[in-house]
Short mmCIF file of C-alpha atoms and ligand atoms in Angstrom, two decimals:
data_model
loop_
_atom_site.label_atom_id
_atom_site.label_comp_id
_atom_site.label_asym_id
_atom_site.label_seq_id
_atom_site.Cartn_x
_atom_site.Cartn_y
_atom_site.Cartn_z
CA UNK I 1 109.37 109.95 130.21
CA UNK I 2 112.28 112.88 130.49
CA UNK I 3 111.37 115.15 127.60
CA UNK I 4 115.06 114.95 126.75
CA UNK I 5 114.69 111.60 125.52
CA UNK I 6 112.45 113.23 122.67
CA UNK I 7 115.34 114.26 121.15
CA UNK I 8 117.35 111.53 121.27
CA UNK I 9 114.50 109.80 119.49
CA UNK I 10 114.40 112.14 116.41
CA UNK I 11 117.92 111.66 116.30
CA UNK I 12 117.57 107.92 115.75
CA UNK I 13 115.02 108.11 112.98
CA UNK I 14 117.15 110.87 111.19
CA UNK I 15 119.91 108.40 111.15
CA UNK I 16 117.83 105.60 109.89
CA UNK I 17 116.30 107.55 106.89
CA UNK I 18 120.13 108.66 106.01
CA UNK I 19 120.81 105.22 105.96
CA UNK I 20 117.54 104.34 103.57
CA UNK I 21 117.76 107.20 101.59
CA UNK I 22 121.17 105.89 100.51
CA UNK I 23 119.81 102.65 98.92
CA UNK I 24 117.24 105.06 97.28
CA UNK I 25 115.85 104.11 93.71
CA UNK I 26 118.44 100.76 93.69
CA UNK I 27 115.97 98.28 93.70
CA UNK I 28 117.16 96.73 96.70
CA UNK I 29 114.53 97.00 99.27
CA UNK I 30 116.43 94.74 101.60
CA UNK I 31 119.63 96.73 101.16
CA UNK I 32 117.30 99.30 102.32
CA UNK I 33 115.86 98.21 105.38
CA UNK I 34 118.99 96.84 106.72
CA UNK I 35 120.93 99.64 106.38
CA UNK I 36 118.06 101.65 108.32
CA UNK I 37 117.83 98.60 110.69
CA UNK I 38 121.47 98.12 111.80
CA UNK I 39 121.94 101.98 112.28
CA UNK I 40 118.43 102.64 114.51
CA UNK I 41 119.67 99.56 116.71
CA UNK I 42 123.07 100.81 117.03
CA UNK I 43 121.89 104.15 118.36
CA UNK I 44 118.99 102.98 120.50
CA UNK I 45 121.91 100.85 121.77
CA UNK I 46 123.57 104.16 122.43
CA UNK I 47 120.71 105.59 124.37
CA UNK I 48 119.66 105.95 127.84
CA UNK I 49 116.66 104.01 128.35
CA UNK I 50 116.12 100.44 129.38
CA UNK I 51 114.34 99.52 126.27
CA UNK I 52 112.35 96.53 124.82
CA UNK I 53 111.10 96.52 121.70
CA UNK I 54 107.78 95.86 121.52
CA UNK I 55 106.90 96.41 117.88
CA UNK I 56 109.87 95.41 115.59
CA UNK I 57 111.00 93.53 112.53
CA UNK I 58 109.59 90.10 113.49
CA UNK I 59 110.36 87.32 115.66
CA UNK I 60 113.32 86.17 116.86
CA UNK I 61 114.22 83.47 114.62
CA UNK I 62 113.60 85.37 111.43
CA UNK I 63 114.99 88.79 112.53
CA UNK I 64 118.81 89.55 113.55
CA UNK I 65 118.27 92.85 114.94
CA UNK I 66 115.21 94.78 116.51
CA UNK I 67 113.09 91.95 117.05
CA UNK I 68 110.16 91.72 119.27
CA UNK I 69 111.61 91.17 122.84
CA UNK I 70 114.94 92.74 121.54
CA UNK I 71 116.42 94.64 124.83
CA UNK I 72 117.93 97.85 123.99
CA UNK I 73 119.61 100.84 125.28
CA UNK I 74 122.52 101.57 127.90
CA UNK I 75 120.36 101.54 131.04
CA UNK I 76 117.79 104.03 132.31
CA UNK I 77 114.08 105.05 131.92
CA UNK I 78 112.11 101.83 131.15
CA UNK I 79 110.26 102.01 127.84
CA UNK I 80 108.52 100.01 125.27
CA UNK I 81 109.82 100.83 121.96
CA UNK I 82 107.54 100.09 118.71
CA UNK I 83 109.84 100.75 114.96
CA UNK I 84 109.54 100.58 111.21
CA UNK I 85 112.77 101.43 110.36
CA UNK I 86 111.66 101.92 106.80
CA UNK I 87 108.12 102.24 106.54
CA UNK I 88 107.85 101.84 103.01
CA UNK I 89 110.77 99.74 102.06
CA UNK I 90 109.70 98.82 98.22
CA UNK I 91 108.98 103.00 98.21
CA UNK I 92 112.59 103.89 98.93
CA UNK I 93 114.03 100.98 96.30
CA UNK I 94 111.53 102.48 93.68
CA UNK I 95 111.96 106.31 94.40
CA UNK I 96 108.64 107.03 95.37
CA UNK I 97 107.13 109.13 97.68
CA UNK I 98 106.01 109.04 101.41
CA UNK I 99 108.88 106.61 102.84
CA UNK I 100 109.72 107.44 106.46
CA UNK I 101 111.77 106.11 109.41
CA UNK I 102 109.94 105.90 112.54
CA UNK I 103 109.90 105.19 115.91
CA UNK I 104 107.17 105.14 119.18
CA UNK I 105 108.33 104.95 122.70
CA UNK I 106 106.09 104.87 125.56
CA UNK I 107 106.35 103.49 129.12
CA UNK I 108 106.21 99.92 129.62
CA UNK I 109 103.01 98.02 128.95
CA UNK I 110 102.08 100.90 126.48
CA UNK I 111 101.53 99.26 123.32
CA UNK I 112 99.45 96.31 122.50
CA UNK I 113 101.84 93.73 121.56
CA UNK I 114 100.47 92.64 118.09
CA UNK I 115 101.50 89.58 115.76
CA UNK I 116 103.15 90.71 112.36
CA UNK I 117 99.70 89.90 110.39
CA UNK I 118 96.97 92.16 108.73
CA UNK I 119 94.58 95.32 110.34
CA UNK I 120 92.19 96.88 109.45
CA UNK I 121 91.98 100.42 110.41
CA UNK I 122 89.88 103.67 110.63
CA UNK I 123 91.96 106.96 111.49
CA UNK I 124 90.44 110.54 112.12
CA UNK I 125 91.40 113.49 113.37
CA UNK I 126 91.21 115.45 116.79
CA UNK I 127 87.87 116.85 115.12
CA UNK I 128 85.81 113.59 114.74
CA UNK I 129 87.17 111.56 117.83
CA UNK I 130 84.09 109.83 119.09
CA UNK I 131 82.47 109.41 115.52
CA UNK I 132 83.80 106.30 114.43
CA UNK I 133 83.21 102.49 115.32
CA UNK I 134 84.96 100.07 113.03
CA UNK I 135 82.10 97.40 113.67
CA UNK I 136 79.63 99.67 111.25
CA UNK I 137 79.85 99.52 107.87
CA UNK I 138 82.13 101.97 106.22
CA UNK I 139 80.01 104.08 104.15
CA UNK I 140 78.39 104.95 108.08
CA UNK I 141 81.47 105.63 109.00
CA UNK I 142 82.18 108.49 106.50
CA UNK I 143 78.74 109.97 106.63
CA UNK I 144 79.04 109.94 110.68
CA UNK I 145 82.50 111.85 110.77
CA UNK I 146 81.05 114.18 108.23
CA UNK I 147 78.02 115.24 110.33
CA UNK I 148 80.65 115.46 113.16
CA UNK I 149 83.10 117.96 111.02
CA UNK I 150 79.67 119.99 109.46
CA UNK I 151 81.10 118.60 105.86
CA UNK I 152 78.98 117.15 103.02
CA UNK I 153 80.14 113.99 101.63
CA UNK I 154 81.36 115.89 98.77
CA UNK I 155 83.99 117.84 100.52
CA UNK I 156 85.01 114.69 102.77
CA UNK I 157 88.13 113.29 101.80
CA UNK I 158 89.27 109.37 102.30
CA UNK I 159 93.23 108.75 102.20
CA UNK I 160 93.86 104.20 101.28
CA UNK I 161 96.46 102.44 99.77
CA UNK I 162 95.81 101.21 96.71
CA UNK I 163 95.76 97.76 96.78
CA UNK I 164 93.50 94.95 94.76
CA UNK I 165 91.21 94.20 98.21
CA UNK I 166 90.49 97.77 98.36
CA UNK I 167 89.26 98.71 94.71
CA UNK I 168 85.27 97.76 95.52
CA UNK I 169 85.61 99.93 98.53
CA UNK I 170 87.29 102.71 97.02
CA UNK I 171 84.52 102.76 94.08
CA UNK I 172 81.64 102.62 96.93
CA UNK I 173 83.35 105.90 98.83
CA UNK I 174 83.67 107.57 95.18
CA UNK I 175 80.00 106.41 94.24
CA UNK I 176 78.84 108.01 97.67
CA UNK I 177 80.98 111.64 96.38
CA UNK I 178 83.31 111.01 98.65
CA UNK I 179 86.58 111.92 96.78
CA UNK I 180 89.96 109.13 97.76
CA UNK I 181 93.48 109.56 97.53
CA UNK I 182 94.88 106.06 96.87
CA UNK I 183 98.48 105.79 97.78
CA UNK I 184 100.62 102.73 96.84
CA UNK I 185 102.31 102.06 100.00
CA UNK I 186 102.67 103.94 103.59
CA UNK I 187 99.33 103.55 106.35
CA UNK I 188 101.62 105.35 108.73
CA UNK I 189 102.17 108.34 107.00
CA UNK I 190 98.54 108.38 105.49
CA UNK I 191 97.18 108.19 108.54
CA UNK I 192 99.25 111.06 110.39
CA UNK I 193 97.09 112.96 107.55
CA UNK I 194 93.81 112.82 109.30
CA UNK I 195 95.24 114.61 112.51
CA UNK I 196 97.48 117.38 111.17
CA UNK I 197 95.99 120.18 110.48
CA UNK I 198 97.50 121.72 107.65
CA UNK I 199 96.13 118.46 105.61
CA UNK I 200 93.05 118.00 103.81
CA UNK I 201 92.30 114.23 104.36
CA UNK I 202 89.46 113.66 106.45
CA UNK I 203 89.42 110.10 107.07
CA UNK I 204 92.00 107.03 106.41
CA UNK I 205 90.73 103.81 105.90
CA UNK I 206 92.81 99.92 104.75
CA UNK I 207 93.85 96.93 106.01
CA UNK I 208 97.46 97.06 106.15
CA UNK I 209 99.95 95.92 108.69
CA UNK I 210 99.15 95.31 112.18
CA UNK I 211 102.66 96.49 113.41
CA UNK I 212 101.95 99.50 111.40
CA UNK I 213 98.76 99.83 113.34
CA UNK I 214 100.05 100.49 116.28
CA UNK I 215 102.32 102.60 115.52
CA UNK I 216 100.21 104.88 113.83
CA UNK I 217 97.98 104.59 117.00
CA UNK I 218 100.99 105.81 118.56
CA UNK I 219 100.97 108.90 116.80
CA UNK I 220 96.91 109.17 116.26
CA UNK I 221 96.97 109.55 120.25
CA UNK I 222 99.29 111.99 120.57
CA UNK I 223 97.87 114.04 117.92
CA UNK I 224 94.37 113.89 119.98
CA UNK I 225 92.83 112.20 117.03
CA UNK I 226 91.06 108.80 116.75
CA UNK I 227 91.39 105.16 116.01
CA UNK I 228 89.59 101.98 115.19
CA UNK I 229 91.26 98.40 114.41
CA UNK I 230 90.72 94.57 114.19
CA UNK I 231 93.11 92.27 113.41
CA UNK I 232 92.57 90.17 110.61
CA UNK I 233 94.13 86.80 109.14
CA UNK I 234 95.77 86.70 105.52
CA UNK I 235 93.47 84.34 104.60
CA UNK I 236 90.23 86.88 104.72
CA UNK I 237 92.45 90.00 103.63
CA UNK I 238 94.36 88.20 100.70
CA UNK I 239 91.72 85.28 99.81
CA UNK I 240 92.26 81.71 100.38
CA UNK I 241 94.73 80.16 98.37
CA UNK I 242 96.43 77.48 100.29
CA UNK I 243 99.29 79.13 101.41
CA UNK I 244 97.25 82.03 102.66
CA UNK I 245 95.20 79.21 104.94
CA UNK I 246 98.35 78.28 105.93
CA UNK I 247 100.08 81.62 106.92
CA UNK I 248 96.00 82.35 108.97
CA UNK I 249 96.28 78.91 110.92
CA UNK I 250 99.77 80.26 112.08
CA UNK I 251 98.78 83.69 112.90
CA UNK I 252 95.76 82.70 114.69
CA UNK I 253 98.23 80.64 116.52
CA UNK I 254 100.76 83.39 117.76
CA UNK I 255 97.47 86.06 118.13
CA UNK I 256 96.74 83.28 121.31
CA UNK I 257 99.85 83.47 122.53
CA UNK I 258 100.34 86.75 122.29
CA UNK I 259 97.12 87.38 124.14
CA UNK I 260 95.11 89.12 121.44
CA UNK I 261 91.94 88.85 119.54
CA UNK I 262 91.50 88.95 116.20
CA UNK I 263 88.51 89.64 114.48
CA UNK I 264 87.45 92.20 117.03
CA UNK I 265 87.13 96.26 117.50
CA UNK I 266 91.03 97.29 119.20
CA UNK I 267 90.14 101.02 120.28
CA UNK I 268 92.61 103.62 120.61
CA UNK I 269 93.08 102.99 124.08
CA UNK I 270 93.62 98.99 123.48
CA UNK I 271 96.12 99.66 121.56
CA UNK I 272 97.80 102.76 123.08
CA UNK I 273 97.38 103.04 126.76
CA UNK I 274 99.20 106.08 127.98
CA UNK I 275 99.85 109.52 126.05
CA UNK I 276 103.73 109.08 128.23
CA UNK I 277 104.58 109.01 124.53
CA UNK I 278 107.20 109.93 121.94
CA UNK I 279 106.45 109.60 118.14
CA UNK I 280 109.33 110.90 116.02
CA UNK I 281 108.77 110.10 112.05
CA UNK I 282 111.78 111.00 109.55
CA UNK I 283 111.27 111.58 105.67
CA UNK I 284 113.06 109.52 103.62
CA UNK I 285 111.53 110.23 100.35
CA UNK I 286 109.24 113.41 100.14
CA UNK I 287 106.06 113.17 100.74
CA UNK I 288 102.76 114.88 101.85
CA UNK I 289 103.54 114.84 105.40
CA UNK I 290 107.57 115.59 105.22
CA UNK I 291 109.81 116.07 103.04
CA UNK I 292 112.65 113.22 102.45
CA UNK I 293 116.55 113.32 102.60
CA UNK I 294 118.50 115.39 100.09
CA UNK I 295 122.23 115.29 100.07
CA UNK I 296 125.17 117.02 98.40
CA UNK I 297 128.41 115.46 98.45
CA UNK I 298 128.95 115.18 102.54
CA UNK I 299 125.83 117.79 103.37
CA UNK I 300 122.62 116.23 103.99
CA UNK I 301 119.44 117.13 105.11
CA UNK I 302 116.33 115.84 107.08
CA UNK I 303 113.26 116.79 107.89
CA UNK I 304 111.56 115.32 111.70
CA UNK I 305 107.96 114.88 112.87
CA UNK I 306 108.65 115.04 116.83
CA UNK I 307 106.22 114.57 119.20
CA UNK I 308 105.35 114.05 122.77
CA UNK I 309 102.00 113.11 123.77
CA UNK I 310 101.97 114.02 126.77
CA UNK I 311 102.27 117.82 126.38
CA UNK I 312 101.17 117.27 122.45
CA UNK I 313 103.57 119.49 121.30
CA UNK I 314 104.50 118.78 118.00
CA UNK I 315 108.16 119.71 116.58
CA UNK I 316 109.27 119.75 113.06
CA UNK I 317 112.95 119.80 112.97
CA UNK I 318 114.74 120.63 109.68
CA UNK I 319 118.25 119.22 110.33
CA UNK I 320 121.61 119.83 108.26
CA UNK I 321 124.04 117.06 108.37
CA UNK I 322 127.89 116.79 107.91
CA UNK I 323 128.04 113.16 107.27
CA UNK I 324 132.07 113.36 107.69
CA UNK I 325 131.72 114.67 111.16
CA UNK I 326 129.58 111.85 112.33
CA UNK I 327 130.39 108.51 114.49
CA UNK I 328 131.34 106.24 112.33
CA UNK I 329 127.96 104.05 111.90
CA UNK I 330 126.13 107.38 110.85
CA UNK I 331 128.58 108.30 108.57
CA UNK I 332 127.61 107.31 105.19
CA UNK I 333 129.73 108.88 102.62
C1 VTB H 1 101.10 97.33 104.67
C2 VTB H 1 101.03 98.77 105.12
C3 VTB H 1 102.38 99.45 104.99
O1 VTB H 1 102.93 97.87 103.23
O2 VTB H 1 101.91 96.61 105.57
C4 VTB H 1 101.67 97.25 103.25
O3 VTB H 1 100.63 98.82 106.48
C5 VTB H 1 101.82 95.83 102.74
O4 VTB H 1 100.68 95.51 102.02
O5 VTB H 1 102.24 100.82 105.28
P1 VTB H 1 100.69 94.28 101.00
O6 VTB H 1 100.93 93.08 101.85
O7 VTB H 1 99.35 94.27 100.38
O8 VTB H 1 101.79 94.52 100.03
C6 VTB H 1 102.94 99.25 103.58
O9 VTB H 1 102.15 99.97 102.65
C7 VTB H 1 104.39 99.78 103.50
O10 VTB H 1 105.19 99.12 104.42
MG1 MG H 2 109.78 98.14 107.70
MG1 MG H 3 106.19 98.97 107.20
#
């Protein structure tokens, strides 16, 4: 992939998280996302690639713009293109922290092509690769990567969302000394944490959003650090009320025609298969891993995670924006 393109990338999350960031604290977390969605499409429109998007904001029928099999772009390199405009949508209508915009690109064929449904997921860094296998139980997990960093349990640290299915895990890790930060949205973000090294999380560990998966896989490989997942229905993550049985019988459906497995170990490498990669993340509200959009009057701000896997070099870009000298479907005044 022309390492030009990189940029072009971080310039389409920055616009997305200006977009967000204006619907911050409103309320309206579909205000949100499709202000972020209409502005990534329309520059990704603008772009020279021959895009598809691979990873997007659902099928067809339910999603106007950026849906899976969406074709993007003006022409050009062909690349598979995996987005969460907002990741964190009900984070930017509520003010809280860790919302981003982000983006993977990758050549074509790159990224496993998974059904909007559940994952589980394991995530460490560059320092444990090889010490984790999704198909043992957790608790093996952490004391595994801890022999592989020279930690005791003590000083490991586990980063989860904190969510109802994950409260007898979290109290296992704690009972074991592990110590867990429990954040209320964002896998994406919380994940980046096990591979950066300027954070303290050891280890991330849900079941969140398969889309979410992958991208974070995305980044996780391009980072040099490691992943497990497994796809898994509604019914198993969110118990089995009727409609949950439903929504399982549906995506157990669309996981056969979409070629995939659920139920089973994904590796890093089945779900990312190339580091020809670019993984550009933009803060939309601060958070541990960058810090969101501030404005004043027409000045705005941004801060960029921008990466390319294949050289791993790893850009943070602190942007200043005039939002009155900006094409007209960036400028938001
Ligand atoms: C997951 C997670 C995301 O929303 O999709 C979660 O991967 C939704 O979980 O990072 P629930 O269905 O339990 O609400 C995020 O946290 C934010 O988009
Ligand atoms: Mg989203
Ligand atoms: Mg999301």
């Amino acid at each position: 992939m022309k390492r030009d393109l990189a940029l072009q990338f971080s310039r389409v999350t920055e616009a997305a998280a200006l977009a967000g960031h204006k619907w911050l604290g409103r309320g309206d977390k579909n205000a949100a996302d499709q202000a972020a969605v209409s502005v990534m499409r329309s520059l990704l429109n603008k772009s020279e690639i021959d895009g598809e998007i691979v990873i997007g904001e659902g099928e067809i029928d339910e999603a106007p713009m950026l849906y899976i099999g969406e074709k993007v772009g003006l022409g050009g390199e062909p690349v598979d293109i995996a987005v969460d405009p907002i990741e964190g949508t009900r984070m930017t209508a509520m003010g809280q922290s860790n919302a981003i915009a982000v983006l993977a690109a990758g050549e074509r064929g790159c990224f496993l092509k998974a059904p909007d449904m559940y994952m589980e997921k394991l995530v460490v860094g560059p320092n444990a690769r090889g010490a984790i296998d999704i198909d043992l139980p957790l608790a093996e997990n952490v004391k595994n990567v801890a022999q592989a960093l020279g930690k005791s349990l003590k000083d490991m640290t586990v980063v989860t969302l904190a969510k109802p299915r994950h409260d007898k895990m979290i109290r296992l890790l704690q009972s074991m000394g592990v110590r867990v930060f429990a954040l209320p949205d964002g896998d994406v973000a919380a994940s980046i944490l096990t591979s950066v090294p300027e954070s303290q999380v050891d280890m991330m560990y849900c079941i969140g959003g398969a889309p979410e998966g992958v991208i974070s896989a995305a980044v996780i490989r391009a980072l040099g650090g490691d992943m497990h997942g497994r796809l898994v229905l509604r019914k198993d993550a969110k118990g089995e009320s009727p409609e949950n049985i439903a929504a399982s019988e549906w995506e157990a459906q669309r996981c056969v025609e979409m070629g995939v497995e659920h139920g089973v170990k994904l590796t890093l490498q089945d779900m990312v298969r190339s580091d020809n990669l670019v993984f550009s993340a933009t803060g939309i509200t601060k958070g541990d891993l960058l810090d969101g959009v501030t404005r004043d009057g027409i000045l705005a701000t941004t801060e960029t995670l921008l990466i390319r896997g294949k050289s791993r070099t790893v850009r943070r870009i602190k942007s200043t924006h005039y939002l009155d000298r900006k094409d007209d479907e960036v400028r938001q005044l």
